[in-house]
Amino acid sequence: IMMIILLSFAIFYVMRYAEKVKKDPSKSLIFDLKKSNEDHFLGTTTQEIPELDSKRKLILWIFGGTFFIMILGVIPWAYKFNITIFEDINSFFLNLPLIGKILGGMVPLGDWWFGEMTTLFLVSAVFVGKVYGMKEKEIVSVFMTGARDLLGVALIVGVSRGITIVMNAGGMTNTVLYWGEQALTGVGSTAFAIISYLFYLPMSFLIPSTSGLATLSMPIMAPMGEFSGLAKSVVVTGYQSASGVLNLLTPTSSVVMGGLAIARVSYTKWLKFVMPLFITFIIMTIALLALGSIM
């Protein structure tokens, strides 16, 4: 129910803004960038559609195969489905006399994450460049041009995540958790639902990982919620809602910052657009959590 209500309002919010800009383009928050954005996104367009020759078909196969391998790599085959074929293949190659030393600590499909996916895409990019007939300098130049717009994003996300590292290393995160525990001790079910949601908003910034936040806080928050007469499901809903709504604007989110960089929208302009939606989501979520606590 909460998802339907919030999603419906978000669609209404975006469509109303789009309708307003359609009637009067000057109402757009990035109207001052109209000319530069048109030059950037439309300046190199051409009416000619290149022929889909064998070289381009092979590149498409490499592109699709990359995503296929990535999907195979992140599905926990052994852990979830007890399928060990990829681990067996990995062990076979690692035990070979020469190849095993070259491959080193190769991670089997099913245990991949960002490091392995980054390597996969980097290798695929080199393959695509060579198939297209590009020289090494051209491949590096094109790669740097593509990564240029995301360099600022990487710095922002890195610095923002640094706050989390300092907080955790200094034990400050546990202190904040303790303060939250003290503030929620002895309150009623409705007050607990609301206060815990507000507590999870800053905590979601300090601990961007949803699983990490749940691991740290749920052993404390869930029993306290039950003690106040609140169902565990409402506590989990409050935690997940806070984490979700904060991801609309947190600078630690690579999705938000990367999307803004690609769209050439400044973070301040994005805040100006999304802040009314963010505040409305908080108010609506508080009302729904309060309703859920008494049902």
PDB file of C-alpha atoms in Angstrom:
ATOM      1  CA  ILE A   1       0.000   0.000   0.000  1.00  0.00           C
ATOM      2  CA  MET A   2       2.793   2.404   0.918  1.00  0.00           C
ATOM      3  CA  MET A   3       4.604   1.723  -2.353  1.00  0.00           C
ATOM      4  CA  ILE A   4       1.444   2.373  -4.401  1.00  0.00           C
ATOM      5  CA  ILE A   5       0.706   5.637  -2.571  1.00  0.00           C
ATOM      6  CA  LEU A   6       4.255   7.026  -2.720  1.00  0.00           C
ATOM      7  CA  LEU A   7       4.855   5.879  -6.293  1.00  0.00           C
ATOM      8  CA  SER A   8       1.577   7.437  -7.437  1.00  0.00           C
ATOM      9  CA  PHE A   9       2.512  10.745  -5.821  1.00  0.00           C
ATOM     10  CA  ALA A  10       6.017  10.624  -7.346  1.00  0.00           C
ATOM     11  CA  ILE A  11       4.533  10.058 -10.816  1.00  0.00           C
ATOM     12  CA  PHE A  12       2.133  12.951 -10.264  1.00  0.00           C
ATOM     13  CA  TYR A  13       4.981  15.192  -9.054  1.00  0.00           C
ATOM     14  CA  VAL A  14       7.206  14.466 -12.062  1.00  0.00           C
ATOM     15  CA  MET A  15       4.378  14.721 -14.605  1.00  0.00           C
ATOM     16  CA  ARG A  16       3.186  18.034 -13.159  1.00  0.00           C
ATOM     17  CA  TYR A  17       6.713  19.448 -13.447  1.00  0.00           C
ATOM     18  CA  ALA A  18       7.020  18.104 -17.002  1.00  0.00           C
ATOM     19  CA  GLU A  19       3.698  19.669 -17.979  1.00  0.00           C
ATOM     20  CA  LYS A  20       4.776  23.009 -16.501  1.00  0.00           C
ATOM     21  CA  VAL A  21       8.068  22.953 -18.430  1.00  0.00           C
ATOM     22  CA  LYS A  22       6.308  21.857 -21.620  1.00  0.00           C
ATOM     23  CA  LYS A  23       4.019  24.900 -21.454  1.00  0.00           C
ATOM     24  CA  ASP A  24       6.842  27.270 -20.550  1.00  0.00           C
ATOM     25  CA  PRO A  25      10.414  25.946 -21.044  1.00  0.00           C
ATOM     26  CA  SER A  26      11.799  28.871 -19.064  1.00  0.00           C
ATOM     27  CA  LYS A  27      10.290  27.278 -15.923  1.00  0.00           C
ATOM     28  CA  SER A  28      12.860  24.468 -16.168  1.00  0.00           C
ATOM     29  CA  LEU A  29      15.472  24.502 -13.419  1.00  0.00           C
ATOM     30  CA  ILE A  30      18.201  23.979 -16.030  1.00  0.00           C
ATOM     31  CA  PHE A  31      16.835  26.354 -18.668  1.00  0.00           C
ATOM     32  CA  ASP A  32      20.051  28.373 -18.477  1.00  0.00           C
ATOM     33  CA  LEU A  33      21.908  25.282 -19.743  1.00  0.00           C
ATOM     34  CA  LYS A  34      19.573  24.670 -22.674  1.00  0.00           C
ATOM     35  CA  LYS A  35      22.023  25.756 -25.366  1.00  0.00           C
ATOM     36  CA  SER A  36      25.038  23.940 -23.935  1.00  0.00           C
ATOM     37  CA  ASN A  37      23.005  20.754 -23.356  1.00  0.00           C
ATOM     38  CA  GLU A  38      21.686  20.812 -26.918  1.00  0.00           C
ATOM     39  CA  ASP A  39      25.222  21.232 -28.225  1.00  0.00           C
ATOM     40  CA  HIS A  40      26.450  18.413 -25.994  1.00  0.00           C
ATOM     41  CA  PHE A  41      23.690  15.871 -26.649  1.00  0.00           C
ATOM     42  CA  LEU A  42      22.645  16.807 -30.186  1.00  0.00           C
ATOM     43  CA  GLY A  43      25.738  18.425 -31.649  1.00  0.00           C
ATOM     44  CA  THR A  44      27.163  15.230 -33.152  1.00  0.00           C
ATOM     45  CA  THR A  45      23.911  13.672 -34.373  1.00  0.00           C
ATOM     46  CA  THR A  46      23.645  12.618 -37.978  1.00  0.00           C
ATOM     47  CA  GLN A  47      20.793  11.428 -40.151  1.00  0.00           C
ATOM     48  CA  GLU A  48      22.903   8.587 -41.544  1.00  0.00           C
ATOM     49  CA  ILE A  49      22.460   5.243 -39.813  1.00  0.00           C
ATOM     50  CA  PRO A  50      25.645   3.182 -40.145  1.00  0.00           C
ATOM     51  CA  GLU A  51      25.365  -0.246 -41.704  1.00  0.00           C
ATOM     52  CA  LEU A  52      25.160  -3.144 -39.249  1.00  0.00           C
ATOM     53  CA  ASP A  53      28.145  -4.988 -40.667  1.00  0.00           C
ATOM     54  CA  SER A  54      29.868  -8.046 -39.210  1.00  0.00           C
ATOM     55  CA  LYS A  55      32.213  -5.903 -37.109  1.00  0.00           C
ATOM     56  CA  ARG A  56      29.346  -4.060 -35.409  1.00  0.00           C
ATOM     57  CA  LYS A  57      27.448  -7.330 -34.925  1.00  0.00           C
ATOM     58  CA  LEU A  58      30.464  -8.805 -33.147  1.00  0.00           C
ATOM     59  CA  ILE A  59      30.676  -5.720 -30.924  1.00  0.00           C
ATOM     60  CA  LEU A  60      26.989  -6.147 -30.004  1.00  0.00           C
ATOM     61  CA  TRP A  61      27.653  -9.788 -29.142  1.00  0.00           C
ATOM     62  CA  ILE A  62      30.566  -8.756 -26.906  1.00  0.00           C
ATOM     63  CA  PHE A  63      28.380  -6.098 -25.274  1.00  0.00           C
ATOM     64  CA  GLY A  64      25.546  -8.553 -24.606  1.00  0.00           C
ATOM     65  CA  GLY A  65      27.946 -11.282 -23.502  1.00  0.00           C
ATOM     66  CA  THR A  66      29.522  -8.924 -20.980  1.00  0.00           C
ATOM     67  CA  PHE A  67      26.201  -8.353 -19.239  1.00  0.00           C
ATOM     68  CA  PHE A  68      25.405 -12.067 -19.413  1.00  0.00           C
ATOM     69  CA  ILE A  69      28.691 -12.939 -17.683  1.00  0.00           C
ATOM     70  CA  MET A  70      28.121 -10.170 -15.135  1.00  0.00           C
ATOM     71  CA  ILE A  71      24.702 -11.598 -14.244  1.00  0.00           C
ATOM     72  CA  LEU A  72      26.202 -15.071 -13.905  1.00  0.00           C
ATOM     73  CA  GLY A  73      28.903 -13.597 -11.690  1.00  0.00           C
ATOM     74  CA  VAL A  74      26.653 -11.925  -9.124  1.00  0.00           C
ATOM     75  CA  ILE A  75      24.080 -14.706  -8.683  1.00  0.00           C
ATOM     76  CA  PRO A  76      25.146 -16.723  -5.585  1.00  0.00           C
ATOM     77  CA  TRP A  77      24.956 -20.136  -7.237  1.00  0.00           C
ATOM     78  CA  ALA A  78      26.638 -22.150  -4.478  1.00  0.00           C
ATOM     79  CA  TYR A  79      25.106 -20.289  -1.535  1.00  0.00           C
ATOM     80  CA  LYS A  80      21.509 -20.051  -2.756  1.00  0.00           C
ATOM     81  CA  PHE A  81      21.111 -22.968  -5.161  1.00  0.00           C
ATOM     82  CA  ASN A  82      23.892 -25.368  -4.092  1.00  0.00           C
ATOM     83  CA  ILE A  83      25.298 -25.288  -7.652  1.00  0.00           C
ATOM     84  CA  THR A  84      29.079 -25.643  -7.454  1.00  0.00           C
ATOM     85  CA  ILE A  85      29.997 -26.033 -11.127  1.00  0.00           C
ATOM     86  CA  PHE A  86      31.585 -22.567 -11.317  1.00  0.00           C
ATOM     87  CA  GLU A  87      33.621 -23.172  -8.169  1.00  0.00           C
ATOM     88  CA  ASP A  88      34.752 -26.535  -9.565  1.00  0.00           C
ATOM     89  CA  ILE A  89      35.842 -24.931 -12.852  1.00  0.00           C
ATOM     90  CA  ASN A  90      37.630 -22.174 -10.933  1.00  0.00           C
ATOM     91  CA  SER A  91      39.482 -24.718  -8.769  1.00  0.00           C
ATOM     92  CA  PHE A  92      40.475 -26.720 -11.852  1.00  0.00           C
ATOM     93  CA  PHE A  93      42.155 -23.719 -13.509  1.00  0.00           C
ATOM     94  CA  LEU A  94      43.809 -22.542 -10.294  1.00  0.00           C
ATOM     95  CA  ASN A  95      45.359 -25.975  -9.751  1.00  0.00           C
ATOM     96  CA  LEU A  96      47.006 -26.043 -13.180  1.00  0.00           C
ATOM     97  CA  PRO A  97      50.824 -25.644 -12.907  1.00  0.00           C
ATOM     98  CA  LEU A  98      51.352 -22.456 -14.930  1.00  0.00           C
ATOM     99  CA  ILE A  99      47.857 -21.069 -15.497  1.00  0.00           C
ATOM    100  CA  GLY A 100      47.048 -21.243 -11.781  1.00  0.00           C
ATOM    101  CA  LYS A 101      49.942 -18.928 -10.917  1.00  0.00           C
ATOM    102  CA  ILE A 102      48.966 -16.484 -13.663  1.00  0.00           C
ATOM    103  CA  LEU A 103      45.324 -16.356 -12.580  1.00  0.00           C
ATOM    104  CA  GLY A 104      46.228 -16.052  -8.896  1.00  0.00           C
ATOM    105  CA  GLY A 105      43.195 -15.629  -6.632  1.00  0.00           C
ATOM    106  CA  MET A 106      40.561 -15.653  -9.369  1.00  0.00           C
ATOM    107  CA  VAL A 107      37.036 -15.384  -7.939  1.00  0.00           C
ATOM    108  CA  PRO A 108      34.493 -17.927  -9.244  1.00  0.00           C
ATOM    109  CA  LEU A 109      31.236 -16.882 -10.868  1.00  0.00           C
ATOM    110  CA  GLY A 110      28.678 -16.409  -8.122  1.00  0.00           C
ATOM    111  CA  ASP A 111      31.046 -14.560  -5.776  1.00  0.00           C
ATOM    112  CA  TRP A 112      31.617 -11.493  -7.953  1.00  0.00           C
ATOM    113  CA  TRP A 113      31.073  -7.910  -6.878  1.00  0.00           C
ATOM    114  CA  PHE A 114      32.338  -4.469  -7.879  1.00  0.00           C
ATOM    115  CA  GLY A 115      35.999  -5.383  -8.333  1.00  0.00           C
ATOM    116  CA  GLU A 116      35.302  -8.310 -10.635  1.00  0.00           C
ATOM    117  CA  MET A 117      32.600  -6.444 -12.569  1.00  0.00           C
ATOM    118  CA  THR A 118      34.941  -3.492 -13.094  1.00  0.00           C
ATOM    119  CA  THR A 119      37.613  -5.809 -14.475  1.00  0.00           C
ATOM    120  CA  LEU A 120      35.079  -7.491 -16.760  1.00  0.00           C
ATOM    121  CA  PHE A 121      33.892  -4.201 -18.263  1.00  0.00           C
ATOM    122  CA  LEU A 122      37.453  -2.919 -18.640  1.00  0.00           C
ATOM    123  CA  VAL A 123      38.523  -6.058 -20.512  1.00  0.00           C
ATOM    124  CA  SER A 124      35.367  -5.933 -22.653  1.00  0.00           C
ATOM    125  CA  ALA A 125      36.047  -2.294 -23.522  1.00  0.00           C
ATOM    126  CA  VAL A 126      39.529  -3.221 -24.745  1.00  0.00           C
ATOM    127  CA  PHE A 127      38.100  -6.084 -26.820  1.00  0.00           C
ATOM    128  CA  VAL A 128      35.491  -3.769 -28.372  1.00  0.00           C
ATOM    129  CA  GLY A 129      38.178  -1.224 -29.232  1.00  0.00           C
ATOM    130  CA  LYS A 130      40.382  -3.829 -30.893  1.00  0.00           C
ATOM    131  CA  VAL A 131      37.460  -5.327 -32.846  1.00  0.00           C
ATOM    132  CA  TYR A 132      36.569  -1.830 -34.049  1.00  0.00           C
ATOM    133  CA  GLY A 133      40.134  -1.395 -35.290  1.00  0.00           C
ATOM    134  CA  MET A 134      41.217   1.223 -32.784  1.00  0.00           C
ATOM    135  CA  LYS A 135      44.828   1.598 -31.705  1.00  0.00           C
ATOM    136  CA  GLU A 136      45.898   1.542 -28.062  1.00  0.00           C
ATOM    137  CA  LYS A 137      46.151   5.340 -27.816  1.00  0.00           C
ATOM    138  CA  GLU A 138      42.669   5.730 -29.308  1.00  0.00           C
ATOM    139  CA  ILE A 139      41.181   3.235 -26.848  1.00  0.00           C
ATOM    140  CA  VAL A 140      42.755   5.054 -23.895  1.00  0.00           C
ATOM    141  CA  SER A 141      41.664   8.449 -25.259  1.00  0.00           C
ATOM    142  CA  VAL A 142      38.050   7.353 -25.740  1.00  0.00           C
ATOM    143  CA  PHE A 143      38.036   5.727 -22.301  1.00  0.00           C
ATOM    144  CA  MET A 144      39.344   8.894 -20.629  1.00  0.00           C
ATOM    145  CA  THR A 145      36.801  11.028 -22.486  1.00  0.00           C
ATOM    146  CA  GLY A 146      33.985   8.815 -21.239  1.00  0.00           C
ATOM    147  CA  ALA A 147      35.298   8.721 -17.668  1.00  0.00           C
ATOM    148  CA  ARG A 148      35.943  12.473 -17.538  1.00  0.00           C
ATOM    149  CA  ASP A 149      32.360  13.413 -16.668  1.00  0.00           C
ATOM    150  CA  LEU A 150      32.271  10.862 -13.840  1.00  0.00           C
ATOM    151  CA  LEU A 151      35.563  11.834 -12.206  1.00  0.00           C
ATOM    152  CA  GLY A 152      33.903  14.515 -10.084  1.00  0.00           C
ATOM    153  CA  VAL A 153      31.239  12.001  -9.048  1.00  0.00           C
ATOM    154  CA  ALA A 154      33.894   9.518  -7.941  1.00  0.00           C
ATOM    155  CA  LEU A 155      35.560  12.196  -5.788  1.00  0.00           C
ATOM    156  CA  ILE A 156      32.262  13.292  -4.196  1.00  0.00           C
ATOM    157  CA  VAL A 157      31.172   9.728  -3.449  1.00  0.00           C
ATOM    158  CA  GLY A 158      34.630   8.877  -2.115  1.00  0.00           C
ATOM    159  CA  VAL A 159      34.763  11.884   0.224  1.00  0.00           C
ATOM    160  CA  SER A 160      31.179  11.270   1.381  1.00  0.00           C
ATOM    161  CA  ARG A 161      31.930   7.625   2.093  1.00  0.00           C
ATOM    162  CA  GLY A 162      35.002   8.800   3.977  1.00  0.00           C
ATOM    163  CA  ILE A 163      32.673  10.298   6.589  1.00  0.00           C
ATOM    164  CA  THR A 164      31.220   6.830   7.126  1.00  0.00           C
ATOM    165  CA  ILE A 165      34.686   5.285   7.494  1.00  0.00           C
ATOM    166  CA  VAL A 166      35.761   7.900  10.054  1.00  0.00           C
ATOM    167  CA  MET A 167      32.517   7.463  12.007  1.00  0.00           C
ATOM    168  CA  ASN A 168      32.872   3.677  12.109  1.00  0.00           C
ATOM    169  CA  ALA A 169      36.603   3.655  12.873  1.00  0.00           C
ATOM    170  CA  GLY A 170      36.164   6.177  15.686  1.00  0.00           C
ATOM    171  CA  GLY A 171      33.254   4.321  17.262  1.00  0.00           C
ATOM    172  CA  MET A 172      30.974   7.310  16.685  1.00  0.00           C
ATOM    173  CA  THR A 173      28.384   5.202  14.851  1.00  0.00           C
ATOM    174  CA  ASN A 174      27.885   3.062  17.955  1.00  0.00           C
ATOM    175  CA  THR A 175      27.519   6.230  20.012  1.00  0.00           C
ATOM    176  CA  VAL A 176      24.776   7.502  17.709  1.00  0.00           C
ATOM    177  CA  LEU A 177      23.060   4.106  17.933  1.00  0.00           C
ATOM    178  CA  TYR A 178      23.240   4.329  21.729  1.00  0.00           C
ATOM    179  CA  TRP A 179      21.672   7.804  21.675  1.00  0.00           C
ATOM    180  CA  GLY A 180      18.884   6.488  19.476  1.00  0.00           C
ATOM    181  CA  GLU A 181      18.313   3.576  21.839  1.00  0.00           C
ATOM    182  CA  GLN A 182      18.079   5.930  24.816  1.00  0.00           C
ATOM    183  CA  ALA A 183      15.660   8.248  23.003  1.00  0.00           C
ATOM    184  CA  LEU A 184      13.336   5.360  22.112  1.00  0.00           C
ATOM    185  CA  THR A 185      13.300   3.666  25.513  1.00  0.00           C
ATOM    186  CA  GLY A 186       9.855   3.627  27.112  1.00  0.00           C
ATOM    187  CA  VAL A 187       7.871   5.314  24.315  1.00  0.00           C
ATOM    188  CA  GLY A 188       4.553   4.036  22.929  1.00  0.00           C
ATOM    189  CA  SER A 189       4.148   2.091  19.709  1.00  0.00           C
ATOM    190  CA  THR A 190       3.093   5.050  17.543  1.00  0.00           C
ATOM    191  CA  ALA A 191       5.828   7.322  18.888  1.00  0.00           C
ATOM    192  CA  PHE A 192       8.370   4.516  18.445  1.00  0.00           C
ATOM    193  CA  ALA A 193       7.377   4.027  14.796  1.00  0.00           C
ATOM    194  CA  ILE A 194       7.764   7.745  14.047  1.00  0.00           C
ATOM    195  CA  ILE A 195      10.934   8.390  16.063  1.00  0.00           C
ATOM    196  CA  SER A 196      12.669   5.265  14.760  1.00  0.00           C
ATOM    197  CA  TYR A 197      11.920   6.378  11.188  1.00  0.00           C
ATOM    198  CA  LEU A 198      13.378   9.839  11.864  1.00  0.00           C
ATOM    199  CA  PHE A 199      16.359   8.175  13.554  1.00  0.00           C
ATOM    200  CA  TYR A 200      17.012   5.999  10.517  1.00  0.00           C
ATOM    201  CA  LEU A 201      17.169   9.005   8.163  1.00  0.00           C
ATOM    202  CA  PRO A 202      20.586  10.284   9.351  1.00  0.00           C
ATOM    203  CA  MET A 203      21.747   6.740  10.045  1.00  0.00           C
ATOM    204  CA  SER A 204      21.081   5.836   6.400  1.00  0.00           C
ATOM    205  CA  PHE A 205      23.484   8.597   5.397  1.00  0.00           C
ATOM    206  CA  LEU A 206      26.167   7.532   7.857  1.00  0.00           C
ATOM    207  CA  ILE A 207      25.770   3.850   6.895  1.00  0.00           C
ATOM    208  CA  PRO A 208      24.785   3.779   3.179  1.00  0.00           C
ATOM    209  CA  SER A 209      24.777  -0.030   3.065  1.00  0.00           C
ATOM    210  CA  THR A 210      21.238  -1.244   3.793  1.00  0.00           C
ATOM    211  CA  SER A 211      22.496  -4.639   4.932  1.00  0.00           C
ATOM    212  CA  GLY A 212      25.162  -3.013   7.109  1.00  0.00           C
ATOM    213  CA  LEU A 213      22.624  -0.697   8.733  1.00  0.00           C
ATOM    214  CA  ALA A 214      20.257  -3.599   9.366  1.00  0.00           C
ATOM    215  CA  THR A 215      23.045  -5.698  10.893  1.00  0.00           C
ATOM    216  CA  LEU A 216      24.046  -2.911  13.273  1.00  0.00           C
ATOM    217  CA  SER A 217      20.629  -1.647  14.307  1.00  0.00           C
ATOM    218  CA  MET A 218      18.012  -4.388  13.977  1.00  0.00           C
ATOM    219  CA  PRO A 219      19.244  -6.494  16.937  1.00  0.00           C
ATOM    220  CA  ILE A 220      18.564  -3.398  19.067  1.00  0.00           C
ATOM    221  CA  MET A 221      15.578  -1.775  17.355  1.00  0.00           C
ATOM    222  CA  ALA A 222      13.412  -4.841  16.693  1.00  0.00           C
ATOM    223  CA  PRO A 223      13.234  -6.040  20.343  1.00  0.00           C
ATOM    224  CA  MET A 224      12.659  -2.468  21.533  1.00  0.00           C
ATOM    225  CA  GLY A 225       9.813  -2.123  19.046  1.00  0.00           C
ATOM    226  CA  GLU A 226       8.220  -5.335  20.288  1.00  0.00           C
ATOM    227  CA  PHE A 227       8.606  -4.158  23.884  1.00  0.00           C
ATOM    228  CA  SER A 228       6.685  -0.972  23.009  1.00  0.00           C
ATOM    229  CA  GLY A 229       3.940  -3.027  21.323  1.00  0.00           C
ATOM    230  CA  LEU A 230       5.066  -2.403  17.739  1.00  0.00           C
ATOM    231  CA  ALA A 231       5.279  -5.253  15.231  1.00  0.00           C
ATOM    232  CA  LYS A 232       8.722  -6.050  13.816  1.00  0.00           C
ATOM    233  CA  SER A 233       7.364  -5.566  10.302  1.00  0.00           C
ATOM    234  CA  VAL A 234       6.616  -1.895  11.049  1.00  0.00           C
ATOM    235  CA  VAL A 235      10.150  -1.366  12.394  1.00  0.00           C
ATOM    236  CA  VAL A 236      11.606  -2.925   9.239  1.00  0.00           C
ATOM    237  CA  THR A 237       9.279  -0.814   7.071  1.00  0.00           C
ATOM    238  CA  GLY A 238      10.458   2.349   8.823  1.00  0.00           C
ATOM    239  CA  TYR A 239      14.117   1.423   8.362  1.00  0.00           C
ATOM    240  CA  GLN A 240      13.661   0.514   4.697  1.00  0.00           C
ATOM    241  CA  SER A 241      11.556   3.617   3.978  1.00  0.00           C
ATOM    242  CA  ALA A 242      14.164   5.910   5.533  1.00  0.00           C
ATOM    243  CA  SER A 243      16.977   4.283   3.580  1.00  0.00           C
ATOM    244  CA  GLY A 244      14.989   4.467   0.345  1.00  0.00           C
ATOM    245  CA  VAL A 245      13.893   8.091   0.605  1.00  0.00           C
ATOM    246  CA  LEU A 246      17.376   9.278   1.593  1.00  0.00           C
ATOM    247  CA  ASN A 247      18.790   7.667  -1.547  1.00  0.00           C
ATOM    248  CA  LEU A 248      16.912  10.310  -3.533  1.00  0.00           C
ATOM    249  CA  LEU A 249      19.505  12.901  -2.576  1.00  0.00           C
ATOM    250  CA  THR A 250      22.432  11.448  -0.651  1.00  0.00           C
ATOM    251  CA  PRO A 251      25.808  12.322  -2.216  1.00  0.00           C
ATOM    252  CA  THR A 252      27.104   8.878  -1.219  1.00  0.00           C
ATOM    253  CA  SER A 253      24.842   7.276  -3.827  1.00  0.00           C
ATOM    254  CA  SER A 254      26.750   6.554  -7.029  1.00  0.00           C
ATOM    255  CA  VAL A 255      23.402   6.120  -8.812  1.00  0.00           C
ATOM    256  CA  VAL A 256      22.264   9.660  -7.951  1.00  0.00           C
ATOM    257  CA  MET A 257      25.601  11.369  -8.540  1.00  0.00           C
ATOM    258  CA  GLY A 258      26.392   9.345 -11.655  1.00  0.00           C
ATOM    259  CA  GLY A 259      22.968  10.025 -13.157  1.00  0.00           C
ATOM    260  CA  LEU A 260      23.291  13.746 -12.465  1.00  0.00           C
ATOM    261  CA  ALA A 261      26.739  13.836 -14.071  1.00  0.00           C
ATOM    262  CA  ILE A 262      25.532  12.049 -17.203  1.00  0.00           C
ATOM    263  CA  ALA A 263      22.476  14.324 -17.434  1.00  0.00           C
ATOM    264  CA  ARG A 264      24.646  17.426 -16.765  1.00  0.00           C
ATOM    265  CA  VAL A 265      22.494  18.519 -13.830  1.00  0.00           C
ATOM    266  CA  SER A 266      24.200  20.121 -10.842  1.00  0.00           C
ATOM    267  CA  TYR A 267      23.607  18.674  -7.389  1.00  0.00           C
ATOM    268  CA  THR A 268      22.167  21.975  -6.131  1.00  0.00           C
ATOM    269  CA  LYS A 269      19.627  22.051  -8.984  1.00  0.00           C
ATOM    270  CA  TRP A 270      18.684  18.454  -8.209  1.00  0.00           C
ATOM    271  CA  LEU A 271      18.160  19.324  -4.533  1.00  0.00           C
ATOM    272  CA  LYS A 272      15.906  22.207  -5.533  1.00  0.00           C
ATOM    273  CA  PHE A 273      13.797  19.836  -7.635  1.00  0.00           C
ATOM    274  CA  VAL A 274      13.668  16.827  -5.332  1.00  0.00           C
ATOM    275  CA  MET A 275      13.470  18.498  -1.899  1.00  0.00           C
ATOM    276  CA  PRO A 276       9.673  19.115  -1.980  1.00  0.00           C
ATOM    277  CA  LEU A 277       9.188  15.474  -2.984  1.00  0.00           C
ATOM    278  CA  PHE A 278      11.598  14.352  -0.258  1.00  0.00           C
ATOM    279  CA  ILE A 279       9.781  16.307   2.468  1.00  0.00           C
ATOM    280  CA  THR A 280       6.368  15.130   1.242  1.00  0.00           C
ATOM    281  CA  PHE A 281       7.570  11.521   1.271  1.00  0.00           C
ATOM    282  CA  ILE A 282       8.716  11.917   4.881  1.00  0.00           C
ATOM    283  CA  ILE A 283       5.350  13.360   5.963  1.00  0.00           C
ATOM    284  CA  MET A 284       3.376  10.674   4.114  1.00  0.00           C
ATOM    285  CA  THR A 285       5.582   7.890   5.482  1.00  0.00           C
ATOM    286  CA  ILE A 286       5.203   9.149   9.051  1.00  0.00           C
ATOM    287  CA  ALA A 287       1.416   9.168   8.628  1.00  0.00           C
ATOM    288  CA  LEU A 288       1.401   5.647   7.174  1.00  0.00           C
ATOM    289  CA  LEU A 289       3.727   4.304   9.878  1.00  0.00           C
ATOM    290  CA  ALA A 290       1.546   5.861  12.573  1.00  0.00           C
ATOM    291  CA  LEU A 291      -1.492   4.238  10.977  1.00  0.00           C
ATOM    292  CA  GLY A 292       0.313   0.899  10.756  1.00  0.00           C
ATOM    293  CA  SER A 293       1.296   1.046  14.432  1.00  0.00           C
ATOM    294  CA  ILE A 294      -2.334   1.122  15.606  1.00  0.00           C
ATOM    295  CA  MET A 295      -3.729  -1.459  13.204  1.00  0.00           C
TER     296      MET A 295
END
